[in-house]
Short mmCIF file of C-alpha atoms in Angstrom, two decimals:
data_model
loop_
_atom_site.label_atom_id
_atom_site.label_comp_id
_atom_site.label_asym_id
_atom_site.label_seq_id
_atom_site.Cartn_x
_atom_site.Cartn_y
_atom_site.Cartn_z
CA UNK A 1 -64.29 -38.08 -3.96
CA UNK A 2 -65.20 -35.11 -6.16
CA UNK A 3 -63.18 -31.87 -5.98
CA UNK A 4 -66.16 -29.90 -4.72
CA UNK A 5 -67.98 -31.32 -1.72
CA UNK A 6 -71.77 -31.41 -1.61
CA UNK A 7 -71.57 -28.16 0.38
CA UNK A 8 -71.13 -26.20 -2.88
CA UNK A 9 -74.33 -27.71 -4.29
CA UNK A 10 -76.19 -27.01 -1.01
CA UNK A 11 -74.95 -23.41 -1.01
CA UNK A 12 -75.98 -22.64 -4.60
CA UNK A 13 -79.43 -24.18 -4.15
CA UNK A 14 -79.97 -22.14 -0.97
CA UNK A 15 -78.91 -18.93 -2.68
CA UNK A 16 -81.44 -19.60 -5.45
CA UNK A 17 -84.19 -19.84 -2.81
CA UNK A 18 -82.98 -16.64 -1.12
CA UNK A 19 -82.93 -14.76 -4.43
CA UNK A 20 -86.62 -15.48 -4.92
CA UNK A 21 -87.68 -13.82 -1.65
CA UNK A 22 -88.91 -10.25 -1.38
CA UNK A 23 -86.56 -7.80 0.37
CA UNK A 24 -88.36 -8.05 3.71
CA UNK A 25 -88.06 -11.84 3.95
CA UNK A 26 -85.02 -13.54 5.47
CA UNK A 27 -84.94 -17.34 5.61
CA UNK A 28 -83.59 -19.33 8.55
CA UNK A 29 -81.22 -22.26 8.23
CA UNK A 30 -84.08 -24.58 9.18
CA UNK A 31 -86.40 -23.18 6.53
CA UNK A 32 -83.80 -23.48 3.79
CA UNK A 33 -82.91 -27.00 4.92
CA UNK A 34 -86.57 -28.07 4.77
CA UNK A 35 -87.10 -26.50 1.36
CA UNK A 36 -84.24 -28.59 -0.02
CA UNK A 37 -84.50 -31.73 2.09
CA UNK A 38 -80.93 -31.38 3.33
CA UNK A 39 -79.39 -31.45 6.85
CA UNK A 40 -79.59 -28.10 8.72
CA UNK A 41 -76.30 -28.96 10.44
CA UNK A 42 -74.54 -28.75 7.05
CA UNK A 43 -76.11 -25.39 6.25
CA UNK A 44 -75.14 -24.07 9.70
CA UNK A 45 -71.49 -24.59 8.69
CA UNK A 46 -71.90 -23.20 5.16
CA UNK A 47 -73.71 -19.93 5.86
CA UNK A 48 -71.08 -18.27 8.07
CA UNK A 49 -68.64 -18.81 5.19
CA UNK A 50 -71.05 -17.24 2.67
CA UNK A 51 -71.54 -14.33 5.05
CA UNK A 52 -67.79 -13.86 5.50
CA UNK A 53 -67.49 -13.67 1.69
CA UNK A 54 -70.23 -10.99 1.62
CA UNK A 55 -72.52 -13.22 -0.47
CA UNK A 56 -75.27 -13.23 2.18
CA UNK A 57 -76.06 -11.03 5.15
CA UNK A 58 -77.77 -12.13 8.34
CA UNK A 59 -80.22 -10.55 10.69
CA UNK A 60 -81.14 -11.64 14.18
CA UNK A 61 -84.54 -11.72 15.83
CA UNK A 62 -87.98 -13.16 15.09
CA UNK A 63 -87.95 -11.95 11.49
CA UNK A 64 -84.23 -12.75 11.16
CA UNK A 65 -82.34 -15.15 8.95
CA UNK A 66 -80.31 -14.82 5.78
CA UNK A 67 -80.69 -12.65 2.66
CA UNK A 68 -78.55 -12.23 -0.43
CA UNK A 69 -76.05 -9.43 0.20
CA UNK A 70 -75.66 -8.69 -3.51
CA UNK A 71 -77.72 -8.96 -6.65
CA UNK A 72 -77.73 -12.48 -8.19
CA UNK A 73 -75.94 -11.21 -11.31
CA UNK A 74 -73.09 -10.03 -9.07
CA UNK A 75 -72.59 -13.45 -7.46
CA UNK A 76 -70.57 -15.96 -9.49
CA UNK A 77 -70.31 -19.72 -8.98
CA UNK A 78 -66.59 -19.19 -8.45
CA UNK A 79 -67.19 -16.80 -5.56
CA UNK A 80 -69.60 -19.29 -3.96
CA UNK A 81 -67.26 -22.26 -4.42
CA UNK A 82 -64.24 -20.32 -3.14
CA UNK A 83 -66.21 -19.20 -0.08
CA UNK A 84 -67.50 -22.66 0.76
CA UNK A 85 -64.39 -24.67 -0.13
CA UNK A 86 -61.99 -21.95 1.00
CA UNK A 87 -60.33 -21.74 -2.46
CA UNK A 88 -59.27 -25.40 -2.51
CA UNK A 89 -56.57 -25.86 -5.19
CA UNK A 90 -56.73 -28.44 -7.98
CA UNK A 91 -53.07 -29.35 -7.57
CA UNK A 92 -50.67 -28.97 -4.67
CA UNK A 93 -47.11 -29.00 -6.10
CA UNK A 94 -44.65 -30.75 -3.76
CA UNK A 95 -41.57 -29.64 -5.73
CA UNK A 96 -40.47 -33.22 -6.27
CA UNK A 97 -37.93 -32.06 -8.83
CA UNK A 98 -35.68 -30.99 -5.92
CA UNK A 99 -35.79 -34.35 -4.13
CA UNK A 100 -33.74 -36.55 -6.49
CA UNK A 101 -31.69 -39.06 -4.48
CA UNK A 102 -28.64 -38.26 -6.62
CA UNK A 103 -28.53 -34.73 -5.18
CA UNK A 104 -27.65 -36.25 -1.81
CA UNK A 105 -29.60 -33.52 -0.01
CA UNK A 106 -27.61 -30.79 -1.78
CA UNK A 107 -30.15 -29.44 -4.27
CA UNK A 108 -28.50 -27.61 -7.21
CA UNK A 109 -30.02 -24.24 -8.09
CA UNK A 110 -31.02 -25.35 -11.63
CA UNK A 111 -33.24 -28.12 -10.21
CA UNK A 112 -35.84 -25.72 -8.83
CA UNK A 113 -35.44 -22.76 -11.16
CA UNK A 114 -38.68 -21.26 -12.50
CA UNK A 115 -42.07 -22.92 -12.20
CA UNK A 116 -42.10 -26.70 -12.53
CA UNK A 117 -43.51 -27.61 -16.00
CA UNK A 118 -46.01 -29.97 -14.38
CA UNK A 119 -47.21 -27.32 -11.95
CA UNK A 120 -47.45 -24.78 -14.81
CA UNK A 121 -49.73 -27.12 -16.80
CA UNK A 122 -51.91 -27.66 -13.72
CA UNK A 123 -52.16 -23.91 -13.15
CA UNK A 124 -53.30 -23.42 -16.77
CA UNK A 125 -55.97 -26.11 -16.33
CA UNK A 126 -57.10 -24.67 -13.01
CA UNK A 127 -57.35 -21.18 -14.52
CA UNK A 128 -59.52 -22.53 -17.37
CA UNK A 129 -61.76 -24.20 -14.77
CA UNK A 130 -62.03 -21.07 -12.62
CA UNK A 131 -62.67 -18.79 -15.60
CA UNK A 132 -65.63 -20.95 -16.60
CA UNK A 133 -67.09 -20.78 -13.06
CA UNK A 134 -66.48 -17.03 -13.02
CA UNK A 135 -68.63 -16.70 -16.14
CA UNK A 136 -71.68 -18.29 -14.50
CA UNK A 137 -73.65 -16.07 -12.17
CA UNK A 138 -76.38 -17.04 -9.76
CA UNK A 139 -78.90 -15.28 -12.00
CA UNK A 140 -78.34 -17.91 -14.74
CA UNK A 141 -79.31 -20.73 -12.36
CA UNK A 142 -82.24 -18.72 -10.98
CA UNK A 143 -83.58 -18.16 -14.47
CA UNK A 144 -83.42 -21.86 -15.20
CA UNK A 145 -85.26 -22.77 -11.97
CA UNK A 146 -87.92 -20.10 -12.54
CA UNK A 147 -88.59 -21.50 -15.99
CA UNK A 148 -88.83 -25.06 -14.68
CA UNK A 149 -91.20 -24.61 -11.74
CA UNK A 150 -94.92 -24.00 -12.37
CA UNK A 151 -96.79 -21.02 -10.85
CA UNK A 152 -98.81 -23.38 -8.63
CA UNK A 153 -95.61 -24.51 -6.93
CA UNK A 154 -94.38 -20.93 -6.52
CA UNK A 155 -97.69 -20.09 -4.77
CA UNK A 156 -97.28 -23.18 -2.56
CA UNK A 157 -93.81 -21.97 -1.57
CA UNK A 158 -95.00 -18.41 -0.85
CA UNK A 159 -97.81 -19.70 1.36
CA UNK A 160 -95.47 -22.05 3.23
CA UNK A 161 -92.91 -19.29 3.82
CA UNK A 162 -95.67 -16.92 4.93
CA UNK A 163 -96.87 -19.49 7.43
CA UNK A 164 -93.33 -20.04 8.69
CA UNK A 165 -92.83 -16.33 9.29
CA UNK A 166 -96.16 -16.19 11.10
CA UNK A 167 -95.36 -19.15 13.31
CA UNK A 168 -91.92 -17.85 14.27
CA UNK A 169 -93.50 -15.31 16.63
CA UNK A 170 -95.30 -18.05 18.52
CA UNK A 171 -92.06 -20.03 18.93
CA UNK A 172 -89.45 -17.33 19.56
CA UNK A 173 -89.06 -14.59 22.11
CA UNK A 174 -88.05 -11.16 20.71
CA UNK A 175 -84.46 -11.73 21.87
CA UNK A 176 -83.99 -15.10 20.19
CA UNK A 177 -81.38 -15.30 17.48
CA UNK A 178 -83.21 -16.99 14.61
CA UNK A 179 -80.48 -17.58 12.05
CA UNK A 180 -79.87 -21.16 12.99
CA UNK A 181 -83.21 -22.27 14.37
CA UNK A 182 -85.79 -24.68 13.01
CA UNK A 183 -88.35 -24.25 10.25
CA UNK B 1 -57.02 -31.16 0.07
CA UNK B 2 -56.27 -30.58 -3.61
CA UNK B 3 -58.35 -32.27 -6.33
CA UNK B 4 -55.37 -34.26 -7.57
CA UNK B 5 -53.44 -36.22 -4.99
CA UNK B 6 -49.65 -36.21 -4.96
CA UNK B 7 -49.85 -39.50 -6.92
CA UNK B 8 -50.42 -37.53 -10.15
CA UNK B 9 -47.24 -35.53 -9.56
CA UNK B 10 -45.29 -38.73 -8.72
CA UNK B 11 -46.60 -40.40 -11.88
CA UNK B 12 -45.70 -37.56 -14.26
CA UNK B 13 -42.20 -37.19 -12.78
CA UNK B 14 -41.62 -40.95 -13.14
CA UNK B 15 -42.78 -40.93 -16.75
CA UNK B 16 -40.32 -38.11 -17.51
CA UNK B 17 -37.49 -40.30 -16.16
CA UNK B 18 -38.71 -43.29 -18.19
CA UNK B 19 -38.89 -41.22 -21.36
CA UNK B 20 -35.21 -40.40 -21.07
CA UNK B 21 -34.08 -44.04 -21.07
CA UNK B 22 -32.92 -45.91 -24.16
CA UNK B 23 -35.28 -48.65 -25.44
CA UNK B 24 -33.36 -51.46 -23.75
CA UNK B 25 -33.59 -49.91 -20.26
CA UNK B 26 -36.56 -50.54 -17.97
CA UNK B 27 -36.54 -48.92 -14.52
CA UNK B 28 -37.77 -50.62 -11.36
CA UNK B 29 -40.10 -49.02 -8.83
CA UNK B 30 -37.16 -48.75 -6.40
CA UNK B 31 -34.95 -47.01 -8.95
CA UNK B 32 -37.63 -44.49 -9.87
CA UNK B 33 -38.41 -43.88 -6.19
CA UNK B 34 -34.74 -43.20 -5.42
CA UNK B 35 -34.34 -40.88 -8.41
CA UNK B 36 -37.19 -38.75 -7.11
CA UNK B 37 -36.80 -39.16 -3.34
CA UNK B 38 -40.36 -40.47 -2.99
CA UNK B 39 -41.78 -43.59 -1.26
CA UNK B 40 -41.59 -46.79 -3.37
CA UNK B 41 -44.82 -47.97 -1.71
CA UNK B 42 -46.68 -45.08 -3.42
CA UNK B 43 -45.20 -45.91 -6.81
CA UNK B 44 -46.10 -49.59 -6.37
CA UNK B 45 -49.76 -48.52 -6.25
CA UNK B 46 -49.49 -46.02 -9.13
CA UNK B 47 -47.71 -48.12 -11.75
CA UNK B 48 -50.31 -50.89 -12.13
CA UNK B 49 -52.83 -48.12 -12.91
CA UNK B 50 -50.52 -46.58 -15.54
CA UNK B 51 -50.01 -50.02 -17.04
CA UNK B 52 -53.76 -50.70 -17.13
CA UNK B 53 -54.17 -47.39 -19.04
CA UNK B 54 -51.48 -48.53 -21.55
CA UNK B 55 -49.22 -45.62 -20.60
CA UNK B 56 -46.39 -47.92 -19.45
CA UNK B 57 -45.56 -51.56 -20.06
CA UNK B 58 -43.75 -53.86 -17.68
CA UNK B 59 -41.23 -56.62 -18.07
CA UNK B 60 -40.19 -59.21 -15.54
CA UNK B 61 -36.72 -60.59 -14.84
CA UNK B 62 -33.30 -59.19 -13.99
CA UNK B 63 -33.47 -56.54 -16.71
CA UNK B 64 -37.15 -55.96 -16.04
CA UNK B 65 -39.08 -52.93 -14.86
CA UNK B 66 -41.22 -50.30 -16.54
CA UNK B 67 -40.98 -48.53 -19.89
CA UNK B 68 -43.22 -46.02 -21.63
CA UNK B 69 -45.76 -47.92 -23.76
CA UNK B 70 -46.24 -44.97 -26.12
CA UNK B 71 -44.26 -42.01 -27.39
CA UNK B 72 -44.25 -39.03 -24.98
CA UNK B 73 -46.14 -36.88 -27.49
CA UNK B 74 -48.95 -39.47 -27.41
CA UNK B 75 -49.33 -39.31 -23.63
CA UNK B 76 -51.36 -36.39 -22.26
CA UNK B 77 -51.54 -35.11 -18.70
CA UNK B 78 -55.25 -35.89 -18.81
CA UNK B 79 -54.61 -39.54 -19.61
CA UNK B 80 -52.12 -39.77 -16.74
CA UNK B 81 -54.42 -38.02 -14.24
CA UNK B 82 -57.43 -40.12 -15.28
CA UNK B 83 -55.40 -43.31 -14.93
CA UNK B 84 -54.02 -42.43 -11.49
CA UNK B 85 -57.11 -40.77 -10.04
CA UNK B 86 -59.55 -43.07 -11.83
CA UNK B 87 -61.28 -40.12 -13.60
CA UNK B 88 -62.27 -38.40 -10.33
CA UNK B 89 -65.03 -35.86 -11.08
CA UNK B 90 -64.92 -32.19 -10.10
CA UNK B 91 -68.55 -32.20 -9.00
CA UNK B 92 -70.86 -35.01 -7.93
CA UNK B 93 -74.45 -33.80 -8.47
CA UNK B 94 -76.81 -35.11 -5.76
CA UNK B 95 -79.97 -33.94 -7.58
CA UNK B 96 -81.04 -31.82 -4.62
CA UNK B 97 -83.67 -30.16 -6.76
CA UNK B 98 -85.85 -33.26 -6.30
CA UNK B 99 -85.62 -33.29 -2.50
CA UNK B 100 -87.70 -30.22 -1.58
CA UNK B 101 -89.66 -30.87 1.63
CA UNK B 102 -92.79 -29.41 0.03
CA UNK B 103 -92.90 -32.32 -2.44
CA UNK B 104 -93.65 -34.62 0.51
CA UNK B 105 -91.71 -37.42 -1.17
CA UNK B 106 -93.82 -37.16 -4.34
CA UNK B 107 -91.36 -35.53 -6.75
CA UNK B 108 -93.11 -33.80 -9.69
CA UNK B 109 -91.68 -34.55 -13.12
CA UNK B 110 -90.76 -30.88 -13.79
CA UNK B 111 -88.45 -30.83 -10.76
CA UNK B 112 -85.85 -33.11 -12.31
CA UNK B 113 -86.38 -32.42 -16.01
CA UNK B 114 -83.21 -31.87 -18.04
CA UNK B 115 -79.77 -31.30 -16.54
CA UNK B 116 -79.70 -29.25 -13.35
CA UNK B 117 -78.40 -25.74 -14.17
CA UNK B 118 -75.80 -26.03 -11.39
CA UNK B 119 -74.57 -29.37 -12.66
CA UNK B 120 -74.45 -28.01 -16.24
CA UNK B 121 -72.20 -25.14 -15.15
CA UNK B 122 -69.92 -27.55 -13.32
CA UNK B 123 -69.70 -29.80 -16.38
CA UNK B 124 -68.68 -26.79 -18.52
CA UNK B 125 -65.97 -25.88 -16.01
CA UNK B 126 -64.74 -29.48 -15.78
CA UNK B 127 -64.61 -29.74 -19.58
CA UNK B 128 -62.49 -26.56 -19.75
CA UNK B 129 -60.15 -28.06 -17.14
CA UNK B 130 -59.89 -31.40 -18.93
CA UNK B 131 -59.36 -29.80 -22.36
CA UNK B 132 -56.40 -27.88 -20.98
CA UNK B 133 -54.85 -31.06 -19.54
CA UNK B 134 -55.51 -32.85 -22.83
CA UNK B 135 -53.47 -30.18 -24.62
CA UNK B 136 -50.34 -30.86 -22.55
CA UNK B 137 -48.35 -33.92 -23.51
CA UNK B 138 -45.54 -35.56 -21.61
CA UNK B 139 -43.12 -34.34 -24.29
CA UNK B 140 -43.70 -30.71 -23.20
CA UNK B 141 -42.62 -31.51 -19.64
CA UNK B 142 -39.68 -33.60 -20.86
CA UNK B 143 -38.45 -30.74 -23.02
CA UNK B 144 -38.57 -28.40 -20.06
CA UNK B 145 -36.61 -30.81 -17.83
CA UNK B 146 -34.03 -31.48 -20.52
CA UNK B 147 -33.42 -27.77 -20.91
CA UNK B 148 -33.08 -27.28 -17.15
CA UNK B 149 -30.64 -30.07 -16.26
CA UNK B 150 -26.95 -29.72 -17.20
CA UNK B 151 -25.10 -32.39 -19.19
CA UNK B 152 -22.97 -33.25 -16.15
CA UNK B 153 -26.10 -34.29 -14.26
CA UNK B 154 -27.37 -36.34 -17.22
CA UNK B 155 -24.05 -38.22 -17.26
CA UNK B 156 -24.34 -38.75 -13.49
CA UNK B 157 -27.81 -40.26 -13.99
CA UNK B 158 -26.65 -42.53 -16.85
CA UNK B 159 -23.75 -43.84 -14.77
CA UNK B 160 -26.00 -44.44 -11.74
CA UNK B 161 -28.60 -46.29 -13.85
CA UNK B 162 -25.86 -48.33 -15.54
CA UNK B 163 -24.53 -49.34 -12.12
CA UNK B 164 -28.03 -50.28 -10.96
CA UNK B 165 -28.58 -52.52 -13.96
CA UNK B 166 -25.19 -54.13 -13.36
CA UNK B 167 -25.86 -54.74 -9.69
CA UNK B 168 -29.30 -56.26 -10.32
CA UNK B 169 -27.72 -59.50 -11.55
CA UNK B 170 -25.82 -59.88 -8.29
CA UNK B 171 -29.00 -59.41 -6.24
CA UNK B 172 -31.62 -61.29 -8.29
CA UNK B 173 -32.01 -64.80 -9.59
CA UNK B 174 -33.13 -65.11 -13.26
CA UNK B 175 -36.66 -65.93 -12.12
CA UNK B 176 -37.09 -62.91 -9.88
CA UNK B 177 -39.77 -60.45 -10.85
CA UNK B 178 -38.02 -57.10 -10.69
CA UNK B 179 -40.81 -54.60 -11.24
CA UNK B 180 -41.27 -53.77 -7.59
CA UNK B 181 -37.86 -54.45 -6.09
CA UNK B 182 -35.31 -52.06 -4.62
CA UNK B 183 -32.83 -49.78 -6.34
#
């Protein structure tokens, strides 16, 4: 199994869609799930984490849903991954150096002095990994997607989202919380 | 759960012990497990992988067990981790960009052209991580452990290993395969 679950990929793709909306538009979990062909149940678990990390904000009501809470250039892949995966480490040192059977349960002080050389190497590798993810902001991915998709598709998306916002009022009462509802 | 399982830590610690043995000494799974206070069942799964990756070699018989197959400075942490974890990736791209509901199952060619920008960023981060692990050889960790442990402990280890090798002949017949047996 990969270090990052598919939730990181889902999250970044959703944030790209959110970044392309005008300020007045918030997308629901159901809308984002449809736009990416992914399960809304997964997104319903991911978005509270992104909100807790101040990457998105939510609004309730008929026009409610999620928006980016910061500019795309202020959101790094590292922040997204840490929010979704809750800062999962690469290596979890068990301090095996103190468990030698010859110690007979009486661990000498020298055995666990300083950082274990293995752990230190893993920390260096993890830092290199995190620094690279810190360098990449959401705006880099957005730029790439904007270049790839033709204007005709962008218009198709705008029309579909417009229709969704229109149809929400026929499906929801003013008091309905819309963050997690369908398309 | 961390990216690397505890098996990577077990493997590197074992290899450090093996590196400190004279050429004629091969350690059994049981001996290495005792020296580190870890389960022999775990090591019995790890060592065939290290052998397949030509990091250790094995020998059968009363004096049998495992030895390093290469010099410590020729064994990198990356090689060990890849052998034990079977080159587990950091990110497993699911090509979500081709699943948009608006495509209606008819994915346009532009949607999946080139490498996904998210995947590309993850590959860069993974490469930085792997390059750092490639830089660290087993000899670096060995040097650190040699500096840390006092001569009195090294003598204690040598005597214990000598006794183990002696006692093997009383426990095993000449035809016994000793790689996976007890201390």
